Amino acid sequence: MSVLVHVATALPDAARPAVLRREAETAGARLAFLQGGEPTLTHVLDLLHADGVREVRLEPVSTDDLTYARSWVGRVAGHWHRQQIDPPVIRFGERTITGREAPLSSPAWDAPPPYRHHLLLCRGPRCSARGADETYRALVGALVAHRLTDSDVLMAQTGCLFPCNHGPVAVVHPDGTWYGPVRPGDAARLVGEHLRAGRPVDDLRLGSRPAATEGEA
């Protein structure tokens, strides 16, 4: 028996599980998440192995970064394969997972990078619905434009950060400065003024203006 598994590879996928499950059901596939959601890819592989499935086909379904998908789906599946006795055949595109894939560990990942600021962007359901995906792309573009690397600003997308009425919400640490709503058009100022020049952007800070109400544009 061969089973198709849709692998959701992007962190924002955790905010849209119902859509991904419907798509998987339509394709006759199981759904697994590489990050941020449940069930994880390794958990789904555990269940299929326990059910006696002898062939698994993995298909990334949610990222436009095919290099990322090929790398990390392969790494995670290879890590799982190495831990099993008599594992099923795992097909991933034109590849067959052998357990000889790159490991999950590397000397380069042994310690946190020496970043100056930690930028957190909420990707919870409400912030995602209010355009946090576009805000994320704009922030990444602004970091690149200012030549800020992980040694300067370590950026991470998160689950719900609260307070949701101000979404999309962003937080800068160690300053403890909360921003929201952060729109794509705000990204250049947040990065240029706060993360590069060290001056918080007062008109974007939470508490500096009234909260948006449900239904506002």
Coordinates of N, CA and C in Angstrom, one line a residue:
M1 N 0.8 -1.2 0.0 CA 0.0 0.0 0.0 C 0.9 1.2 0.0
S2 N 0.5 2.2 -0.8 CA 1.3 3.5 -0.9 C 0.4 4.6 -0.5
V3 N 0.9 5.5 0.3 CA 0.2 6.6 0.9 C 0.8 7.9 0.5
L4 N 0.0 8.9 0.0 CA 0.5 10.2 -0.3 C 0.3 11.1 1.0
V5 N 1.4 11.8 1.3 CA 1.4 12.8 2.4 C 1.6 14.2 1.9
H6 N 0.7 15.1 2.1 CA 0.9 16.5 1.8 C 1.7 17.1 3.0
V7 N 2.8 17.7 2.7 CA 3.6 18.3 3.8 C 3.5 19.8 3.7
A8 N 2.9 20.4 4.7 CA 2.8 21.9 4.8 C 4.2 22.4 5.3
T9 N 4.9 23.2 4.6 CA 6.3 23.5 4.9 C 6.4 24.9 5.6
A10 N 5.5 25.8 5.4 CA 5.7 27.1 5.9 C 5.0 27.3 7.2
L11 N 5.6 28.2 8.1 CA 5.1 28.4 9.4 C 3.6 29.0 9.4
P12 N 3.3 29.9 8.4 CA 1.9 30.4 8.4 C 0.8 29.3 8.1
D13 N 1.2 28.1 7.6 CA 0.3 27.1 7.4 C -0.5 26.6 8.6
A14 N 0.2 26.8 9.8 CA -0.5 26.4 11.0 C -1.8 27.2 11.3
A15 N -1.9 28.4 10.6 CA -3.1 29.2 10.8 C -4.2 28.8 9.8
R16 N -4.0 27.9 8.9 CA -5.0 27.5 8.0 C -5.1 26.0 7.8
P17 N -5.3 25.3 8.9 CA -5.3 23.8 8.8 C -6.5 23.3 8.1
A18 N -7.7 24.0 8.3 CA -8.9 23.5 7.6 C -8.8 23.4 6.1
V19 N -8.2 24.5 5.6 CA -8.0 24.6 4.1 C -7.1 23.5 3.6
L20 N -6.0 23.3 4.3 CA -5.0 22.3 3.9 C -5.6 20.9 4.1
R21 N -6.4 20.6 5.1 CA -7.0 19.3 5.3 C -8.0 19.0 4.2
R22 N -8.8 20.0 3.8 CA -9.7 19.8 2.6 C -9.0 19.5 1.4
E23 N -7.9 20.2 1.1 CA -7.1 19.9 -0.1 C -6.5 18.5 0.0
A24 N -6.0 18.1 1.2 CA -5.5 16.8 1.3 C -6.5 15.7 1.1
E25 N -7.7 15.9 1.7 CA -8.8 14.9 1.5 C -9.2 14.8 0.0
T26 N -9.2 15.9 -0.7 CA -9.6 15.9 -2.1 C -8.5 15.1 -2.9
A27 N -7.3 15.2 -2.5 CA -6.2 14.5 -3.2 C -6.0 13.0 -2.7
G28 N -6.8 12.7 -1.7 CA -6.7 11.3 -1.1 C -5.4 11.2 -0.3
A29 N -4.9 12.3 0.3 CA -3.7 12.3 1.0 C -3.8 12.5 2.5
R30 N -2.8 12.2 3.3 CA -2.7 12.6 4.7 C -2.0 14.0 4.7
L31 N -2.3 14.7 5.8 CA -1.7 16.1 6.0 C -0.7 16.0 7.1
A32 N 0.5 16.6 6.9 CA 1.5 16.7 7.9 C 2.1 18.1 7.9
F33 N 2.6 18.6 9.0 CA 3.2 19.9 9.1 C 4.7 19.8 9.4
L34 N 5.5 20.5 8.6 CA 7.0 20.5 8.9 C 7.3 21.4 10.1
Q35 N 6.5 22.4 10.3 CA 6.7 23.3 11.5 C 5.4 24.0 11.8
G36 N 5.3 24.3 13.1 CA 4.2 25.2 13.6 C 2.8 24.5 13.8
G37 N 2.6 23.3 13.2 CA 1.3 22.7 13.3 C 1.3 21.3 13.6
E38 N 0.1 20.7 13.8 CA 0.0 19.3 14.1 C -1.0 18.6 13.1
P39 N -0.7 17.4 12.8 CA 0.4 16.5 13.2 C 1.7 16.8 12.5
T40 N 2.8 16.6 13.2 CA 4.1 16.8 12.5 C 4.4 15.7 11.5
L41 N 5.3 15.9 10.7 CA 5.7 14.9 9.7 C 6.2 13.6 10.3
T42 N 7.0 13.7 11.4 CA 7.5 12.5 12.0 C 6.3 11.8 12.7
H43 N 5.4 12.4 13.2 CA 4.2 11.8 13.8 C 3.4 11.0 12.8
V44 N 3.2 11.6 11.6 CA 2.4 11.0 10.6 C 3.2 9.7 10.1
L45 N 4.5 9.9 9.9 CA 5.3 8.7 9.5 C 5.3 7.6 10.5
D46 N 5.3 8.0 11.8 CA 5.1 6.9 12.9 C 3.8 6.2 12.7
L47 N 2.7 6.9 12.5 CA 1.4 6.3 12.4 C 1.3 5.4 11.2
L48 N 1.9 5.8 10.0 CA 1.8 5.0 8.8 C 2.7 3.8 9.0
H49 N 3.8 3.9 9.6 CA 4.7 2.8 9.8 C 4.0 1.7 10.7
A50 N 3.3 2.2 11.8 CA 2.6 1.3 12.7 C 1.5 0.6 12.0
D51 N 0.9 1.3 11.0 CA -0.2 0.6 10.2 C 0.2 -0.3 9.1
G52 N 1.5 -0.5 9.0 CA 2.1 -1.4 8.0 C 2.2 -0.9 6.6
V53 N 2.1 0.5 6.5 CA 2.3 1.1 5.1 C 3.7 0.8 4.7
R54 N 3.8 0.4 3.4 CA 5.2 0.0 2.9 C 5.7 1.1 1.9
E55 N 5.0 2.0 1.5 CA 5.5 3.1 0.7 C 4.8 4.4 1.0
V56 N 5.6 5.5 1.2 CA 5.0 6.8 1.5 C 5.6 7.8 0.5
R57 N 4.7 8.6 -0.1 CA 5.1 9.6 -1.0 C 4.9 11.0 -0.4
L58 N 5.9 11.8 -0.3 CA 5.8 13.1 0.3 C 5.7 14.2 -0.8
E59 N 4.8 15.1 -0.6 CA 4.6 16.2 -1.5 C 4.5 17.5 -0.8
P60 N 5.4 18.4 -0.9 CA 5.3 19.8 -0.3 C 4.1 20.5 -1.0
V61 N 3.3 21.2 -0.2 CA 2.1 21.8 -0.8 C 1.9 23.3 -0.5
S62 N 2.9 23.9 0.2 CA 2.6 25.3 0.6 C 3.6 26.3 0.4
T63 N 4.8 25.9 0.0 CA 5.9 26.9 -0.1 C 6.3 27.2 -1.6
D64 N 6.6 28.4 -1.8 CA 7.2 28.7 -3.2 C 8.7 28.6 -3.2
D65 N 9.3 28.3 -2.0 CA 10.7 28.1 -1.9 C 11.1 26.7 -2.0
L66 N 11.2 26.2 -3.2 CA 11.4 24.8 -3.4 C 12.7 24.3 -2.9
T67 N 13.8 25.1 -2.8 CA 15.0 24.7 -2.2 C 14.9 24.4 -0.8
Y68 N 14.1 25.3 -0.1 CA 13.8 25.1 1.4 C 13.1 23.8 1.6
A69 N 12.0 23.5 0.7 CA 11.2 22.3 0.9 C 12.1 21.1 0.6
R70 N 12.9 21.1 -0.4 CA 13.7 19.9 -0.7 C 14.7 19.7 0.4
S71 N 15.2 20.7 1.0 CA 16.2 20.5 2.0 C 15.6 20.0 3.3
W72 N 14.6 20.7 3.8 CA 14.1 20.3 5.1 C 13.2 19.2 5.2
V73 N 12.4 19.0 4.2 CA 11.5 17.8 4.1 C 12.5 16.5 4.0
G74 N 13.5 16.7 3.2 CA 14.4 15.6 3.1 C 15.2 15.3 4.4
R75 N 15.6 16.4 5.1 CA 16.4 16.2 6.3 C 15.5 15.5 7.4
V76 N 14.3 16.0 7.5 CA 13.4 15.5 8.6 C 13.0 14.0 8.3
A77 N 12.7 13.7 7.0 CA 12.3 12.4 6.6 C 13.6 11.4 6.8
G78 N 14.7 11.9 6.4 CA 15.9 11.1 6.6 C 16.3 10.9 8.1
H79 N 16.1 11.9 8.9 CA 16.3 11.7 10.3 C 15.3 10.6 10.9
W80 N 14.1 10.7 10.5 CA 13.1 9.6 10.9 C 13.5 8.3 10.4
H81 N 13.9 8.2 9.1 CA 14.3 6.9 8.5 C 15.4 6.2 9.3
R82 N 16.4 7.0 9.7 CA 17.6 6.4 10.4 C 17.2 5.8 11.8
Q83 N 16.1 6.2 12.3 CA 15.7 5.7 13.7 C 14.8 4.5 13.6
Q84 N 14.4 4.0 12.4 CA 13.4 3.0 12.3 C 14.1 1.6 12.0
I85 N 13.3 0.6 12.4 CA 13.6 -0.8 12.0 C 12.7 -1.2 10.9
D86 N 13.2 -1.6 9.7 CA 12.4 -1.9 8.5 C 11.5 -0.8 8.2
P87 N 12.0 0.4 7.9 CA 11.1 1.5 7.5 C 10.5 1.3 6.1
P88 N 9.4 2.0 5.9 CA 8.8 2.0 4.5 C 9.7 2.7 3.5
V89 N 9.4 2.5 2.3 CA 10.1 3.2 1.2 C 9.5 4.6 1.2
I90 N 10.3 5.7 1.2 CA 9.8 7.0 1.3 C 10.2 7.7 0.0
R91 N 9.3 8.1 -0.9 CA 9.6 8.8 -2.1 C 9.3 10.3 -1.9
F92 N 10.3 11.1 -2.4 CA 10.1 12.5 -2.3 C 10.5 13.1 -3.6
G93 N 9.5 13.3 -4.4 CA 9.8 13.7 -5.8 C 10.5 12.6 -6.6
E94 N 11.6 12.9 -7.2 CA 12.4 11.9 -7.9 C 13.3 11.1 -7.0
R95 N 13.4 11.5 -5.7 CA 14.3 10.9 -4.8 C 13.7 9.8 -3.9
T96 N 14.5 9.0 -3.4 CA 14.1 8.0 -2.4 C 14.9 8.3 -1.2
I97 N 14.2 8.5 -0.1 CA 14.9 8.8 1.2 C 15.6 7.6 1.7
T98 N 16.9 7.7 2.0 CA 17.7 6.6 2.3 C 18.2 6.6 3.8
G99 N 18.1 7.7 4.5 CA 18.7 7.9 5.8 C 20.0 8.5 5.7
R100 N 20.6 8.6 4.5 CA 21.9 9.2 4.4 C 21.8 10.8 4.1
E101 N 20.6 11.3 4.2 CA 20.4 12.7 4.1 C 21.2 13.5 5.1
A102 N 21.3 14.8 4.9 CA 22.0 15.7 5.9 C 21.3 15.6 7.2
P103 N 22.1 15.6 8.3 CA 21.5 15.5 9.6 C 20.8 16.8 10.1
L104 N 20.0 16.7 11.2 CA 19.4 17.8 11.7 C 20.4 18.7 12.4
S105 N 21.5 18.2 12.9 CA 22.5 19.0 13.6 C 23.6 19.4 12.8
S106 N 24.2 20.5 13.2 CA 25.4 21.0 12.4 C 26.2 21.9 13.4
P107 N 27.5 21.9 13.3 CA 28.3 22.8 14.2 C 27.9 24.3 14.0
A108 N 27.4 24.7 12.9 CA 26.9 26.0 12.7 C 25.7 26.4 13.5
W109 N 25.0 25.4 14.0 CA 23.8 25.7 14.7 C 23.9 25.3 16.2
D110 N 25.1 25.5 16.7 CA 25.4 25.0 18.1 C 25.1 26.1 19.1
A111 N 25.0 27.4 18.7 CA 24.8 28.5 19.6 C 24.0 29.6 18.9
P112 N 23.3 30.4 19.7 CA 22.5 31.5 19.1 C 23.4 32.4 18.4
P113 N 22.9 33.0 17.3 CA 23.8 34.0 16.6 C 23.9 35.3 17.5
P114 N 25.0 36.0 17.3 CA 25.2 37.2 18.1 C 24.4 38.4 17.7
Y115 N 23.1 38.2 17.7 CA 22.2 39.3 17.3 C 22.1 40.4 18.3
R116 N 21.8 41.6 17.8 CA 21.6 42.8 18.6 C 20.1 43.0 19.0
H117 N 19.2 42.7 18.1 CA 17.8 42.7 18.3 C 17.1 41.4 17.9
H118 N 16.1 41.1 18.6 CA 15.2 39.9 18.2 C 13.9 40.5 17.8
L119 N 13.5 40.3 16.6 CA 12.2 40.9 16.1 C 11.2 39.7 15.9
L120 N 10.1 39.8 16.6 CA 9.1 38.8 16.6 C 7.9 39.3 15.9
L121 N 7.4 38.6 14.9 CA 6.1 39.0 14.2 C 5.1 37.9 14.4
C122 N 3.9 38.3 14.9 CA 2.8 37.4 15.2 C 2.3 36.9 13.8
R123 N 2.1 35.5 13.8 CA 1.4 34.9 12.7 C 0.3 34.0 13.2
G124 N -0.3 34.5 14.3 CA -1.6 33.9 14.8 C -2.7 34.1 13.8
P125 N -3.9 33.5 14.1 CA -5.0 33.5 13.1 C -5.4 35.0 12.8
R126 N -5.6 35.8 13.8 CA -6.1 37.2 13.5 C -5.0 38.0 12.7
C127 N -3.8 37.9 13.2 CA -2.7 38.7 12.5 C -2.5 38.2 11.1
S128 N -2.6 36.9 10.9 CA -2.5 36.3 9.5 C -3.6 36.8 8.7
A129 N -4.8 36.8 9.2 CA -6.0 37.3 8.5 C -5.9 38.8 8.1
R130 N -5.1 39.5 8.9 CA -5.0 41.0 8.7 C -3.7 41.3 7.9
G131 N -3.1 40.3 7.3 CA -2.0 40.6 6.3 C -0.7 40.5 6.9
A132 N -0.5 39.7 7.9 CA 0.9 39.5 8.5 C 1.8 38.9 7.5
D133 N 1.3 38.1 6.5 CA 2.2 37.5 5.5 C 2.9 38.6 4.7
E134 N 2.1 39.7 4.3 CA 2.6 40.7 3.5 C 3.6 41.6 4.4
T135 N 3.2 41.8 5.6 CA 4.1 42.5 6.5 C 5.5 41.8 6.7
Y136 N 5.4 40.4 6.8 CA 6.6 39.7 6.9 C 7.5 39.9 5.7
R137 N 7.0 39.8 4.5 CA 7.8 40.0 3.3 C 8.4 41.4 3.3
A138 N 7.6 42.4 3.7 CA 8.1 43.7 3.7 C 9.2 43.9 4.7
L139 N 9.1 43.3 5.9 CA 10.2 43.4 6.9 C 11.4 42.7 6.4
V140 N 11.3 41.6 5.8 CA 12.5 40.9 5.3 C 13.1 41.7 4.2
G141 N 12.3 42.3 3.3 CA 12.9 43.2 2.3 C 13.6 44.4 2.9
A142 N 13.1 45.0 3.9 CA 13.7 46.1 4.6 C 15.0 45.7 5.3
L143 N 15.0 44.5 5.9 CA 16.3 44.1 6.5 C 17.3 43.9 5.5
V144 N 17.0 43.3 4.3 CA 17.9 43.1 3.2 C 18.4 44.4 2.7
A145 N 17.5 45.4 2.5 CA 17.9 46.7 2.0 C 18.8 47.4 2.9
H146 N 18.7 47.2 4.2 CA 19.6 47.9 5.2 C 20.8 47.0 5.5
R147 N 20.9 45.9 4.8 CA 22.0 44.9 5.0 C 22.2 44.5 6.4
L148 N 21.0 44.2 7.1 CA 21.0 43.7 8.4 C 20.9 42.2 8.4
T149 N 21.8 41.5 8.9 CA 21.8 40.0 8.9 C 21.4 39.4 10.2
D150 N 21.4 38.1 10.4 CA 21.1 37.5 11.7 C 22.0 37.9 12.8
S151 N 23.2 38.4 12.4 CA 24.1 38.9 13.5 C 23.6 40.3 14.0
D152 N 22.7 41.0 13.2 CA 22.2 42.2 13.7 C 20.8 42.1 14.2
V153 N 19.9 41.5 13.4 CA 18.5 41.3 13.8 C 18.1 39.8 13.5
L154 N 17.7 39.1 14.5 CA 17.2 37.8 14.4 C 15.7 37.9 14.4
M155 N 15.1 37.5 13.2 CA 13.6 37.7 13.0 C 13.0 36.3 13.1
A156 N 11.9 36.3 13.8 CA 11.1 35.0 14.0 C 9.6 35.3 13.9
Q157 N 8.9 34.4 13.2 CA 7.5 34.4 13.1 C 7.0 33.5 14.3
T158 N 5.9 34.0 14.9 CA 5.4 33.3 16.1 C 3.9 33.0 16.0
G159 N 3.5 32.2 17.0 CA 2.0 32.1 17.2 C 1.5 33.4 17.9
C160 N 0.3 33.3 18.4 CA -0.3 34.5 18.9 C 0.5 35.2 20.0
L161 N 0.8 36.5 19.8 CA 1.5 37.3 20.8 C 0.6 38.2 21.7
F162 N -0.6 38.4 21.2 CA -1.5 39.4 21.9 C -0.9 40.8 21.8
P163 N -1.6 41.9 21.9 CA -3.0 42.0 21.9 C -3.6 42.0 20.5
C164 N -4.5 41.1 20.3 CA -4.9 40.8 18.9 C -5.6 41.9 18.2
N165 N -6.2 42.9 18.9 CA -6.9 44.0 18.3 C -6.0 44.9 17.5
H166 N -4.7 44.8 17.8 CA -3.8 45.6 17.1 C -3.0 44.9 16.0
G167 N -3.5 43.8 15.6 CA -2.7 43.0 14.6 C -2.6 43.7 13.2
P168 N -1.5 43.3 12.5 CA -0.4 42.5 12.8 C 0.5 43.1 13.9
V169 N 0.9 42.3 14.9 CA 1.7 42.7 16.1 C 3.1 42.3 15.9
A170 N 4.0 43.2 16.2 CA 5.5 42.9 16.2 C 6.1 43.3 17.5
V171 N 7.1 42.6 18.0 CA 7.8 43.0 19.2 C 9.3 43.0 19.0
V172 N 9.9 44.0 19.5 CA 11.4 44.1 19.4 C 12.0 43.9 20.8
H173 N 12.9 42.9 20.9 CA 13.6 42.6 22.2 C 15.1 42.8 21.9
P174 N 15.9 43.2 22.9 CA 15.6 43.2 24.3 C 14.9 44.5 24.8
D175 N 14.5 45.4 23.9 CA 13.9 46.6 24.2 C 12.5 46.5 24.9
G176 N 11.8 45.4 24.5 CA 10.5 45.2 25.0 C 9.5 46.2 24.4
T177 N 9.7 46.5 23.1 CA 8.9 47.5 22.4 C 7.9 46.7 21.5
W178 N 6.6 47.0 21.7 CA 5.5 46.4 21.0 C 5.0 47.3 20.0
Y179 N 4.7 46.8 18.8 CA 4.2 47.6 17.7 C 2.9 47.0 17.1
G180 N 2.0 47.8 16.7 CA 0.8 47.3 16.0 C -0.2 48.4 15.8
P181 N -1.0 48.2 14.7 CA -0.7 47.3 13.6 C 0.5 47.7 12.8
V182 N 1.2 46.7 12.4 CA 2.4 46.9 11.5 C 2.0 46.5 10.1
R183 N 1.8 47.5 9.2 CA 1.5 47.2 7.8 C 2.7 47.1 7.0
P184 N 2.6 46.6 5.8 CA 3.8 46.5 4.9 C 4.5 47.9 4.7
G185 N 3.7 48.9 4.6 CA 4.2 50.3 4.5 C 5.0 50.8 5.7
D186 N 4.8 50.1 6.8 CA 5.5 50.6 8.0 C 6.9 49.9 8.2
A187 N 7.1 48.9 7.4 CA 8.3 48.0 7.6 C 9.6 48.8 7.4
A188 N 9.7 49.7 6.4 CA 10.9 50.4 6.2 C 11.3 51.3 7.4
R189 N 10.3 51.9 7.9 CA 10.5 52.8 9.1 C 10.9 52.0 10.3
L190 N 10.2 50.9 10.6 CA 10.5 50.1 11.8 C 11.9 49.6 11.7
V191 N 12.3 49.1 10.5 CA 13.7 48.6 10.4 C 14.7 49.7 10.4
G192 N 14.5 50.8 9.6 CA 15.5 51.8 9.5 C 15.6 52.6 10.7
E193 N 14.5 53.0 11.4 CA 14.6 53.8 12.6 C 14.9 53.1 13.9
H194 N 14.2 52.0 14.1 CA 14.5 51.3 15.4 C 15.6 50.3 15.3
L195 N 15.5 49.4 14.3 CA 16.5 48.3 14.3 C 17.9 48.7 13.8
R196 N 17.9 49.7 13.0 CA 19.2 50.2 12.5 C 19.7 51.4 13.3
A197 N 18.8 52.4 13.5 CA 19.3 53.6 14.2 C 19.0 53.6 15.7
G198 N 18.2 52.6 16.2 CA 18.0 52.6 17.6 C 17.0 53.5 18.2
R199 N 16.1 54.1 17.3 CA 15.1 55.0 17.7 C 13.7 54.3 17.5
P200 N 13.0 54.0 18.6 CA 11.7 53.4 18.5 C 10.7 54.3 17.7
V201 N 9.9 53.7 16.9 CA 8.9 54.5 16.0 C 7.7 54.7 16.9
D202 N 7.6 55.9 17.5 CA 6.5 56.2 18.5 C 5.1 56.0 18.0
D203 N 4.8 56.4 16.7 CA 3.5 56.4 16.3 C 3.0 55.0 15.9
L204 N 3.9 54.0 15.9 CA 3.5 52.6 15.7 C 3.5 51.8 17.0
R205 N 4.0 52.4 18.1 CA 4.1 51.7 19.3 C 2.7 51.4 19.9
L206 N 2.4 50.3 20.5 CA 1.2 50.0 21.1 C 0.9 51.0 22.3
G207 N -0.3 51.5 22.3 CA -0.7 52.4 23.4 C -0.5 53.8 22.9
S208 N 0.1 54.1 21.7 CA 0.3 55.4 21.3 C -0.9 55.9 20.4
R209 N -1.8 55.0 20.0 CA -3.0 55.4 19.3 C -4.1 54.4 19.6
P210 N -5.4 54.8 19.3 CA -6.5 54.0 19.7 C -6.5 52.6 18.9
A211 N -7.0 51.6 19.6 CA -7.0 50.3 19.0 C -8.0 50.3 17.9
A212 N -7.7 49.5 16.8 CA -8.6 49.4 15.7 C -9.8 48.5 16.2
T213 N -11.0 48.8 15.7 CA -12.2 47.9 16.0 C -12.5 47.0 14.9
E214 N -13.1 45.9 15.3 CA -13.5 44.9 14.3 C -14.3 45.5 13.2
G215 N -13.9 45.3 11.9 CA -14.6 45.8 10.8 C -14.0 47.0 10.2
E216 N -13.0 47.6 10.8 CA -12.3 48.8 10.3 C -11.4 48.4 9.1
A217 N -11.3 49.2 8.2 CA -10.4 49.0 7.0 C -9.0 49.1 7.5

